[in-house]
Coordinates of C-alpha atoms in Angstrom, one line a residue:
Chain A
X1 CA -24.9 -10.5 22.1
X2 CA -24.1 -8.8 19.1
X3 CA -21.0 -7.3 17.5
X4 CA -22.8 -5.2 15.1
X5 CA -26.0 -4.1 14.0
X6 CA -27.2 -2.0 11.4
X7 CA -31.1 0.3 11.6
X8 CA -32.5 1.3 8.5
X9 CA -29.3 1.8 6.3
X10 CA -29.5 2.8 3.1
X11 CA -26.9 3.4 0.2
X12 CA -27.2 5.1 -2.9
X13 CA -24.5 5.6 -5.9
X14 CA -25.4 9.2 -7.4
X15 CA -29.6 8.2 -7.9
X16 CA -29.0 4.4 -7.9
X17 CA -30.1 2.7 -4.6
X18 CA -27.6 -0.2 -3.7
X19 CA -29.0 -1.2 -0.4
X20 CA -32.3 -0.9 1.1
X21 CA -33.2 -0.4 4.5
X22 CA -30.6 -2.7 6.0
X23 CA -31.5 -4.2 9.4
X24 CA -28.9 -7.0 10.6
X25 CA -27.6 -8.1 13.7
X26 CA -23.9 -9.8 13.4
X27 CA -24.4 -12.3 16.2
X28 CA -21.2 -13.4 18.0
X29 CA -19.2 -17.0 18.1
X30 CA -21.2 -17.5 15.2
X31 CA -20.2 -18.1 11.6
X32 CA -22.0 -16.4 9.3
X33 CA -22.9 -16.4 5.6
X34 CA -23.7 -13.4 3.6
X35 CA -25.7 -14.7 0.5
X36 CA -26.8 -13.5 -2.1
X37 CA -26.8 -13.5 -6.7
X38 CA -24.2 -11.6 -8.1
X39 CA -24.7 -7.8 -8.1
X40 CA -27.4 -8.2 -4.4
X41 CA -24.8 -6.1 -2.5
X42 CA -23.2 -8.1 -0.8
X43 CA -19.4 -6.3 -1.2
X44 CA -21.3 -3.0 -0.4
X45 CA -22.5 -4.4 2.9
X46 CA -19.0 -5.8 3.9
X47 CA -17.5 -2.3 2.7
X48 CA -20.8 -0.6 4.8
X49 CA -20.2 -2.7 8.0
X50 CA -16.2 -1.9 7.7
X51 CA -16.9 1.8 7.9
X52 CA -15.1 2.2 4.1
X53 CA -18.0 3.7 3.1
X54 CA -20.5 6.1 5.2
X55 CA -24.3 4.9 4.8
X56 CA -26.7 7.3 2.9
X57 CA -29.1 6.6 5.8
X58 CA -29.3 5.2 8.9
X59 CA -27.2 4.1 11.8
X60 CA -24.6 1.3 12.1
X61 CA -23.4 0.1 15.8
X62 CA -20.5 -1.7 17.1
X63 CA -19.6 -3.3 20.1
X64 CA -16.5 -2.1 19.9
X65 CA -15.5 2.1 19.6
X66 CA -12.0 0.7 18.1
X67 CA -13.9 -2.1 16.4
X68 CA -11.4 -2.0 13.7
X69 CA -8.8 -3.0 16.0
X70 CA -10.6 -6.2 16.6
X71 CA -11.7 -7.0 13.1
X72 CA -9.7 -8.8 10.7
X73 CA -10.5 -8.5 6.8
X74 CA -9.9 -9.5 3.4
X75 CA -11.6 -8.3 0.4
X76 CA -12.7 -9.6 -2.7
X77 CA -9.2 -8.7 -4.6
X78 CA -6.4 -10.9 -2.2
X79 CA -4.7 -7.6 -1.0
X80 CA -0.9 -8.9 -0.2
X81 CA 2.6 -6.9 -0.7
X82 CA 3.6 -9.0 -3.7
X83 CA 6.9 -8.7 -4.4
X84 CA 7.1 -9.2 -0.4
X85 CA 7.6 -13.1 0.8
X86 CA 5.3 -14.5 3.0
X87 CA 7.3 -14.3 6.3
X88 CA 7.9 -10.7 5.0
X89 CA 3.9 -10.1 4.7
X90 CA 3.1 -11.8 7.9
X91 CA 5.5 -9.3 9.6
X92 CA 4.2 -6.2 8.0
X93 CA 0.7 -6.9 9.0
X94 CA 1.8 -7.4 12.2
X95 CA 3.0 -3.9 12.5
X96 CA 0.3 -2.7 11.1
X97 CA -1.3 -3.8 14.0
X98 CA 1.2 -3.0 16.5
X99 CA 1.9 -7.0 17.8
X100 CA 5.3 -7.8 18.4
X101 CA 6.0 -11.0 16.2
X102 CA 8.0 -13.3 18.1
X103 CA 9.6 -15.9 15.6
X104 CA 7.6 -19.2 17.5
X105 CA 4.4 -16.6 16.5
X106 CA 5.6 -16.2 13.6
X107 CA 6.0 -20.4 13.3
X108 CA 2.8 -20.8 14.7
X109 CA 0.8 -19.4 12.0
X110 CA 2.6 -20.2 9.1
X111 CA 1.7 -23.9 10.2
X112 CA -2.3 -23.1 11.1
X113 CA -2.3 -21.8 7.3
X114 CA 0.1 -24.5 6.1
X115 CA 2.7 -22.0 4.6
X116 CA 5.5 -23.2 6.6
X117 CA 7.5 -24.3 2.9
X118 CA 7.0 -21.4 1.2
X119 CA 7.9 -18.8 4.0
X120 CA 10.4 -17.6 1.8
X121 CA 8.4 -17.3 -1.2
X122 CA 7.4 -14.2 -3.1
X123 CA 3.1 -13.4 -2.3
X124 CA 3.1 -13.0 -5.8
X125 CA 4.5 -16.4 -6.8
X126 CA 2.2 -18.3 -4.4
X127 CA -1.0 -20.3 -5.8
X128 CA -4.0 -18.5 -5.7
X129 CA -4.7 -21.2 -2.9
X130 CA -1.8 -19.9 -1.1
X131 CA -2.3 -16.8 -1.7
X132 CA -6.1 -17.2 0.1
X133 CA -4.6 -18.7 2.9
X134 CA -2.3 -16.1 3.4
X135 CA -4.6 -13.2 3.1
X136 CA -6.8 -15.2 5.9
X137 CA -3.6 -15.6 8.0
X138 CA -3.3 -11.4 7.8
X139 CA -6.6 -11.3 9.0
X140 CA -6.2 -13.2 12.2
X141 CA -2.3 -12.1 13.2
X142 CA -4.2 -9.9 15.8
X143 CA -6.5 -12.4 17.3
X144 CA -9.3 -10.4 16.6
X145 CA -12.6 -11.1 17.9
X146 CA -14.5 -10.3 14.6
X147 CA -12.8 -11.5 10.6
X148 CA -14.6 -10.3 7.5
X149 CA -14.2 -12.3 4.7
X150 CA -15.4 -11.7 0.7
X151 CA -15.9 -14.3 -0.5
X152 CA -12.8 -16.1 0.4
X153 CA -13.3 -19.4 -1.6
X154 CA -14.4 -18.0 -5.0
X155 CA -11.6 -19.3 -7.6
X156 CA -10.8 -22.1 -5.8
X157 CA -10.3 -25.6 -6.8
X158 CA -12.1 -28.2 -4.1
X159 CA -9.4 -28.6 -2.2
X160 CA -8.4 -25.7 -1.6
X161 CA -12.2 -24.8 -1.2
X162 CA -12.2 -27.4 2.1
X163 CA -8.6 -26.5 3.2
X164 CA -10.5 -22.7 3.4
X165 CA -13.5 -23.7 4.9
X166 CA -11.6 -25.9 7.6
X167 CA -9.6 -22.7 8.6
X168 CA -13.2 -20.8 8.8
X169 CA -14.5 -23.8 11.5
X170 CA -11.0 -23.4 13.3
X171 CA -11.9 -20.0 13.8
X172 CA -14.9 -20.4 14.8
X173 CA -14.0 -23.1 17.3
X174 CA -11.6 -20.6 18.3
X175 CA -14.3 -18.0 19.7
X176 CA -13.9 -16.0 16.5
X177 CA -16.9 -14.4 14.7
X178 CA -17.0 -15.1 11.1
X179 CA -18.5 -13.6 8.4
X180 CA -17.7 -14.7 4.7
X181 CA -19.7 -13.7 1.7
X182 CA -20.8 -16.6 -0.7
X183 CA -22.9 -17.4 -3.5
X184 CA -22.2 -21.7 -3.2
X185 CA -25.0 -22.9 -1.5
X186 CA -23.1 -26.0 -1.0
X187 CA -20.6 -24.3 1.2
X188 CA -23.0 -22.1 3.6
X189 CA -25.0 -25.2 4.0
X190 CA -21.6 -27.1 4.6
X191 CA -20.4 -24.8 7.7
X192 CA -22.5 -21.4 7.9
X193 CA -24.5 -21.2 11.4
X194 CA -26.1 -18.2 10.6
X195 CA -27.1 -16.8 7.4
X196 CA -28.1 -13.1 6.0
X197 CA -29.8 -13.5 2.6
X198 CA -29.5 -10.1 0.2
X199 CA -31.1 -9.7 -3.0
X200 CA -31.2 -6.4 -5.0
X201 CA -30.1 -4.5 -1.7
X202 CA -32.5 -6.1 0.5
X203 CA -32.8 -8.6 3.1
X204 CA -34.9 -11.2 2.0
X205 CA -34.0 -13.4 4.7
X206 CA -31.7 -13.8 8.0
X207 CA -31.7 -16.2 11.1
X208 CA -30.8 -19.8 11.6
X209 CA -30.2 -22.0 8.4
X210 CA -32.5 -25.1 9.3
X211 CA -35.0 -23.0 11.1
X212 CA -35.5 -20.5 7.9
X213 CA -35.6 -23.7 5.9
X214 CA -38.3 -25.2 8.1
X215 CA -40.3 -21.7 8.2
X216 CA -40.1 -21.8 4.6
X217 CA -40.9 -25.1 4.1
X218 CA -38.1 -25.5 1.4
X219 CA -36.4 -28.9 0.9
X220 CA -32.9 -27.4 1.3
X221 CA -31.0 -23.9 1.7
X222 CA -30.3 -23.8 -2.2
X223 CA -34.1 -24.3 -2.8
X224 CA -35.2 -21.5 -0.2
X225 CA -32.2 -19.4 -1.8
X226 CA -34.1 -19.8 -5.6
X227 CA -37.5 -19.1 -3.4
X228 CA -35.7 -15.6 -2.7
X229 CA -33.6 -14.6 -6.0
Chain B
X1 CA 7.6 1.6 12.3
X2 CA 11.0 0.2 12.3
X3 CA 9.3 -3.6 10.7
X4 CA 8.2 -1.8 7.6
X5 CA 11.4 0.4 7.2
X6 CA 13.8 -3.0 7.5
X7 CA 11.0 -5.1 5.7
X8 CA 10.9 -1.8 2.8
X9 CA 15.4 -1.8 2.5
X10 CA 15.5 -5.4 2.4
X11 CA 13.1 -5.6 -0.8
X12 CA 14.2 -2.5 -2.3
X13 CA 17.6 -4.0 -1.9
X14 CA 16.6 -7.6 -3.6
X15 CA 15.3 -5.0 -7.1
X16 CA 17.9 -6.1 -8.5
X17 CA 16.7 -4.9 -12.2
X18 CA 15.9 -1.7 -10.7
X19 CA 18.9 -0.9 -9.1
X20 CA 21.0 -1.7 -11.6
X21 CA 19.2 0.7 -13.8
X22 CA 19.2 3.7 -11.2
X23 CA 23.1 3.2 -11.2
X24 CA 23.9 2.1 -14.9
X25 CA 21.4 5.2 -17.0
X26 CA 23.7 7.7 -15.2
X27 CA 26.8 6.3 -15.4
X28 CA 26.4 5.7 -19.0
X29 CA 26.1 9.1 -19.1
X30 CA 29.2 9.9 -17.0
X31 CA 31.0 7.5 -19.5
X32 CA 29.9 8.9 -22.1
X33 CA 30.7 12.5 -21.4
X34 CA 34.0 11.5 -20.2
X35 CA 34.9 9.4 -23.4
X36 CA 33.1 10.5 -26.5
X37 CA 31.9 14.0 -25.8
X38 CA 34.8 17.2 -26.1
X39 CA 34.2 18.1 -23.1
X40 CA 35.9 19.4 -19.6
X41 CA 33.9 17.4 -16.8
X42 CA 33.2 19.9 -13.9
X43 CA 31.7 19.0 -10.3
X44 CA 28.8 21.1 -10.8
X45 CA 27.9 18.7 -14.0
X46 CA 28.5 15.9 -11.7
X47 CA 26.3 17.3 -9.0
X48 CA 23.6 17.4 -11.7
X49 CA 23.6 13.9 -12.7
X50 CA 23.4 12.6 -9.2
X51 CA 20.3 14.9 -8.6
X52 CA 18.7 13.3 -11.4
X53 CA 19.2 10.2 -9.9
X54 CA 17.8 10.9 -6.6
X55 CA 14.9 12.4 -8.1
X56 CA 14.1 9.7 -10.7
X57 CA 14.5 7.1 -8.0
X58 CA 13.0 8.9 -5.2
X59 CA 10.3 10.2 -7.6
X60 CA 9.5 7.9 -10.6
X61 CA 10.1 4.3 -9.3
X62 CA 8.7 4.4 -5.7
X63 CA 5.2 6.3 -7.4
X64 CA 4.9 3.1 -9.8
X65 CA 5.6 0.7 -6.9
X66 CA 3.1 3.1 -4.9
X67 CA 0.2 2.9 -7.7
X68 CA 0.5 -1.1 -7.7
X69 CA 0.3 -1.6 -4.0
X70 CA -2.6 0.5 -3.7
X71 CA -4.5 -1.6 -7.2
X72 CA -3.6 -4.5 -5.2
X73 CA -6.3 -2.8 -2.3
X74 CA -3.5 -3.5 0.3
X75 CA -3.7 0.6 1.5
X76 CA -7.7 0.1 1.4
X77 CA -7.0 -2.8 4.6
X78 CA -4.0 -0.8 5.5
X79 CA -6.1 1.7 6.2
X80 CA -8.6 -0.9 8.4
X81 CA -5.2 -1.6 11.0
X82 CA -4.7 0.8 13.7
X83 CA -1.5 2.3 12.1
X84 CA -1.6 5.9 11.4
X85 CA -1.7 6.6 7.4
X86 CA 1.2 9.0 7.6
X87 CA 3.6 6.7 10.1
X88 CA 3.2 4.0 7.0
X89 CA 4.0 6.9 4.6
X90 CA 6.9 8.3 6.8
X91 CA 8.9 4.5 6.9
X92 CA 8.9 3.6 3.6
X93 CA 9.3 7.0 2.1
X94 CA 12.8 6.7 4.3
X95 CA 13.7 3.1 3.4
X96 CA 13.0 4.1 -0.4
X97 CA 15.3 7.5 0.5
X98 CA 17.8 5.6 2.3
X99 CA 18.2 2.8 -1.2
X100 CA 17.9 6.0 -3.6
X101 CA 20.7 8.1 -1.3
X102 CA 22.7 4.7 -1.6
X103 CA 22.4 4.7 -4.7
X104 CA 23.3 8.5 -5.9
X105 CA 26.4 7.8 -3.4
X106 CA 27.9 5.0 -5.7
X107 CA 26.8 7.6 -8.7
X108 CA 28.8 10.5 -7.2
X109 CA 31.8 8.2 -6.2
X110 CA 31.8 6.3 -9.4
X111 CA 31.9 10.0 -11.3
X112 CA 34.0 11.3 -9.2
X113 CA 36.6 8.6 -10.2
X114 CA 35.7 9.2 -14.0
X115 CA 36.1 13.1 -14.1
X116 CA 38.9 12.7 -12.1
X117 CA 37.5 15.2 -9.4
X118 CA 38.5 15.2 -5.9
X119 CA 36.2 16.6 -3.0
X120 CA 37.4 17.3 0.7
X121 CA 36.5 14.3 3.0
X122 CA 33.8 16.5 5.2
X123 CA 31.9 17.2 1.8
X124 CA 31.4 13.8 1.4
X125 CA 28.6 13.4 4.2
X126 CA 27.2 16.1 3.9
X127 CA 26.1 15.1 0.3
X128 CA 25.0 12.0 1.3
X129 CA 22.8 13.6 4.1
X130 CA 21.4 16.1 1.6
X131 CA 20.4 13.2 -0.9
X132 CA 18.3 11.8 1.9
X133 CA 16.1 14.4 2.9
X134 CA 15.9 15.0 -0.7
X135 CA 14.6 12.2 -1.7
X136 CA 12.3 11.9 1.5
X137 CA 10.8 14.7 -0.2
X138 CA 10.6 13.3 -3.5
X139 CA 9.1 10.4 -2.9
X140 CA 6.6 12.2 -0.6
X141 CA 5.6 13.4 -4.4
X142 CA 5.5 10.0 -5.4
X143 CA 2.7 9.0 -3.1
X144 CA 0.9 12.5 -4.2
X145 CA 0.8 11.6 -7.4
X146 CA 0.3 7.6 -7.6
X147 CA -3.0 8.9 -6.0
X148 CA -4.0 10.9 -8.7
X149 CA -2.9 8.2 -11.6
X150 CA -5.4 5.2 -12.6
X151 CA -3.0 3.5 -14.3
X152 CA 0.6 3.6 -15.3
X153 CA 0.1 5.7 -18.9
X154 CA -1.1 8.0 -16.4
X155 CA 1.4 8.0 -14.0
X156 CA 4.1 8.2 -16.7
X157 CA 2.2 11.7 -18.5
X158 CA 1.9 13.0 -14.5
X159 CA 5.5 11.7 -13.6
X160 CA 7.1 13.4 -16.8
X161 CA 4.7 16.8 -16.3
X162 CA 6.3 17.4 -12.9
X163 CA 10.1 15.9 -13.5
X164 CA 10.7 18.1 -16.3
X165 CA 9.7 21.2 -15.4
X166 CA 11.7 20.4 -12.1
X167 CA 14.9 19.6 -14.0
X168 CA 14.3 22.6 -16.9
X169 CA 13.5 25.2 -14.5
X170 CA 16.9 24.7 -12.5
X171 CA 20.4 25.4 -13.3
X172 CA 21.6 21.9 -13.0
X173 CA 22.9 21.8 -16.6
X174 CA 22.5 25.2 -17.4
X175 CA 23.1 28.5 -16.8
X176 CA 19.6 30.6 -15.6
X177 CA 21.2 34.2 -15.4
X178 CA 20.0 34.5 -19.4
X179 CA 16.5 32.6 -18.7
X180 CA 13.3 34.8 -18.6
X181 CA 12.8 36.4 -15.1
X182 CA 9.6 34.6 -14.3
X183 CA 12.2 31.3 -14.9
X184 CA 14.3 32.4 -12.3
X185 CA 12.0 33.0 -9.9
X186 CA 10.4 29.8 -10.3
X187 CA 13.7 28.0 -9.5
X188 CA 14.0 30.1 -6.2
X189 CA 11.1 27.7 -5.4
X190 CA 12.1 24.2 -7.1
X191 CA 13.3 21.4 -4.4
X192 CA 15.2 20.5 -7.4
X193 CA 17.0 23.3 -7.4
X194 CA 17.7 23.0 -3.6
X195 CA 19.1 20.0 -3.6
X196 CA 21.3 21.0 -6.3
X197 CA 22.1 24.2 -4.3
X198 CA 22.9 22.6 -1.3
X199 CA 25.0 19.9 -3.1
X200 CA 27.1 22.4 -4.4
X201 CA 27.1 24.6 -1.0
X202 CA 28.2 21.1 0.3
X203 CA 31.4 20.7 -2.1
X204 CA 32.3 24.9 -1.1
X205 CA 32.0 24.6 2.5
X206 CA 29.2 26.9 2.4
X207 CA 27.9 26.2 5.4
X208 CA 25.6 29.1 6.3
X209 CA 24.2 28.0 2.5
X210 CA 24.0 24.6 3.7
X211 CA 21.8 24.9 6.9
X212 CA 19.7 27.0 4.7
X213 CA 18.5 24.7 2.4
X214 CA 19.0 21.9 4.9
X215 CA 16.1 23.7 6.4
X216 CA 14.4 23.9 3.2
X217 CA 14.2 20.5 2.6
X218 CA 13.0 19.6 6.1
X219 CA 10.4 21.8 5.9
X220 CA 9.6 20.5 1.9
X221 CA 9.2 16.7 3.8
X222 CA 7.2 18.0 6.5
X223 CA 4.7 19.7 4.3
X224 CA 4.7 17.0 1.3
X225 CA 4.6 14.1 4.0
X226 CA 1.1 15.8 5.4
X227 CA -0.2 16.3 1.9
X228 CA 0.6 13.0 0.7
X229 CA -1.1 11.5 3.7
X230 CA -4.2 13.7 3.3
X231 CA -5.0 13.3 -0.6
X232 CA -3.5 9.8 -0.5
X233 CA -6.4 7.7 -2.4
X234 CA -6.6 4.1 -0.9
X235 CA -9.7 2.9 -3.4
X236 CA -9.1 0.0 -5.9
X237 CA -9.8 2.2 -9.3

């Protein structure tokens, strides 16, 4: 089943073409990489699938009519109150999406993200590590079934890098659908299950990683992604 | 609702720097007046400078704090939740109202004390009741305009355009009876000037005066509140 799907979309800034007839299928329990160079459209699709912007052309369908109640997001800029603490973020968010925050919730999550010390701590003050892993908290503090993430490791030091990628598996595991937006090859190879491949607003390639690289016959997903771009 | 109204006091109330400057800028003044300036301190003159404070807080400071939020993109997933726009818009335009009302109380008291004026005890709530739906209102214009603004230099030049003509074209210093007509009709439509009408209707026991503008300002919340929630710009500029 899938949760969305997208026929023949197209985007255009005043006469420049973004994306070209966009065909993808968002599969679900699966975590998924959107790939792609710098400048393929990637933020345009997240912003496209998230309804924030209306397609040109063609059709997008959910599985959901109040999708956005299911969906959790973060985008590229790390969107937090941040003169607000953590604990203080956490609860906003959670009235945003009407859940009544009980404090063993409230517990609970700070320990899956491993923000537990720094409750009390000004968003703004946090890591930029910290400050990812809060952002990815927001998005799950209404167990949604779909979270949207751009790219959610860029900036990162390594360890922070795996700390992020083991909260994507978690979710996963959890019966969450995942989709992050990359450009490490490293890291979709490392835990994507499914990958869409854009470059210049196009879909150059989408489906299982080992099975496109086999179809391909490329050595890796990094070669088959320099095949592409 | 009520999360982001306690969650909005509590870190309105932690500003420390801020608050101290919404209370010390006009109480300098009230010093100042009192001690160095040959002058007779009146209520109406006291009136005014606790106007000036609800506006600049209610105004001013909660449309810069607006204009960052919304660069940070947090109104862009904000506006991804299932929470209404305008019941966001509605809590913390009352928590800032509630801190700004707080603050033009200790302004009025403090004054009070200074100029040596006394005001009947059933006065006293109704001006602080008055300074809430006031500045309701005024920060309703705060989220108008921090959608407009890119970045702060704008904000400022769009902050001081409407402020100023607010606070010229009203009689909170001066008197309008020798002002050009047009002027005086323009203040029959200033919230500024409401306020400072129903402040003084307030301190007279004008009551009839006082329901009036009462009315006024519900009315000024109800229609800024829907046009801040229509034009309201969530996009990362």
């Amino acid at each position: 089943m899938n949760l969305i799907e997208t026929n023949q979309v197209n985007q255009f800034y005043g006469n420049h073409q973004v994306i070209h007839d966009l065909n993808l299928s968002i599969p679900k329990h699966k975590l998924i990489a959107l790939i792609g160079p710098n400048g393929a459209g990637k933020s345009t699709t997240i912003a496209l699938l998230l309804g924030l912007i209306k397609p040109t052309a063609g059709t997008i369908t959910y599985w959901e009519e109040a999708f956005h109640a299911l969906t959790g997001v973060q985008l590229q800029s790390t969107p937090l109150f941040s003169d607000y603490t953590v604990e203080e973020n956490i609860k906003l968010f959670a009235s945003f999406y009407r859940i009544d925050l009980t404090e063993e919730l409230l517990t609970e999550k700070l320990a899956s993200f491993d923000l537990v010390k720094s409750r009390k701590t000004q968003a703004a003050k946090l890591s930029i590590g910290q400050q990812k892993r809060l952002a990815i908290a927001l998005t799950t503090i209404h167990q949604p079934e779909l979270v949207i993430l751009d790219e959610p490791t860029a900036g990162l030091d390594p360890k922070a890098q795996k700390q992020i990628r083991n909260m994507l598996i978690s979710m996963k595991d959890e019966g969450v659908t995942v989709l992050f937006s990359s450009h490490d090859m490293e890291e979709v190879t490392q835990i994507a299950d499914y990958i869409i491949m854009l470059n210049h607003g196009e879909i150059v390639a989408q489906g299982i990683p080992t099975e496109l690289v086999e179809r391909h016959q490329a050595k890796n997903l990094e070669e088959l992604f320099f095949q592409f771009v | 609702m009520r999360t982001i109204f306690w969650i909005t006091i509590k870190h309105a109330s932690r500003d420390h720097y801020l608050l101290t400057w919404s209370i010390f800028i006009p109480l300098v003044a009230i010093i100042s007046l009192t001690y160095f300036f040959d002058f007779t301190p009146t209520i109406t003159m006291l009136l005014a400078i606790t106007a000036i404070s609800i506006l600049m807080y209610g105004f001013m400071t909660t449309a810069f704090q607006i204009l960052s939020q919304r660069r940070r993109g947090v109104y862009h997933v904000l506006r991804l939740t299932p929470m209404p726009f305008v019941h966001y818009i509605i809590s913390t335009a009352c928590s800032w109202a509630f801190i700004a009302s707080l603050a033009g109380t200790i302004i009025f008291l403090l004054g009070m004390l200074f100029f040596q004026i006394s005001i009947s005890l059933i006065a006293l709530p109704l001006i602080i009741g008055l300074l809430f739906l006031a500045a309701v209102g005024y920060v309703n214009l705060g989220f108008l305009i921090s959608s407009k603004a890119k970045n702060e230099g704008q904000m400022s030049i769009m902050a001081n355009v409407i402020t100023m003509p607010l606070i010229l074209v009203s009689d909170g210093f001066y008197n309008l009876d020798l002002a050009p007509r047009w002027v005086q009709q323009l203040a029959r439509y200033n919230p500024f000037q409401w306020l400072l009408n129903g402040l003084r209707a307030a301190v007279e026991h004008n009551y009839h005066q006082y329901l009036l503008i009462v009315l006024f300002l519900i009315g000024f919340i109800v229609v800024s509140s829907l046009i801040a929630a229509r034009t309201f710009n969530y996009r990362i500029d």
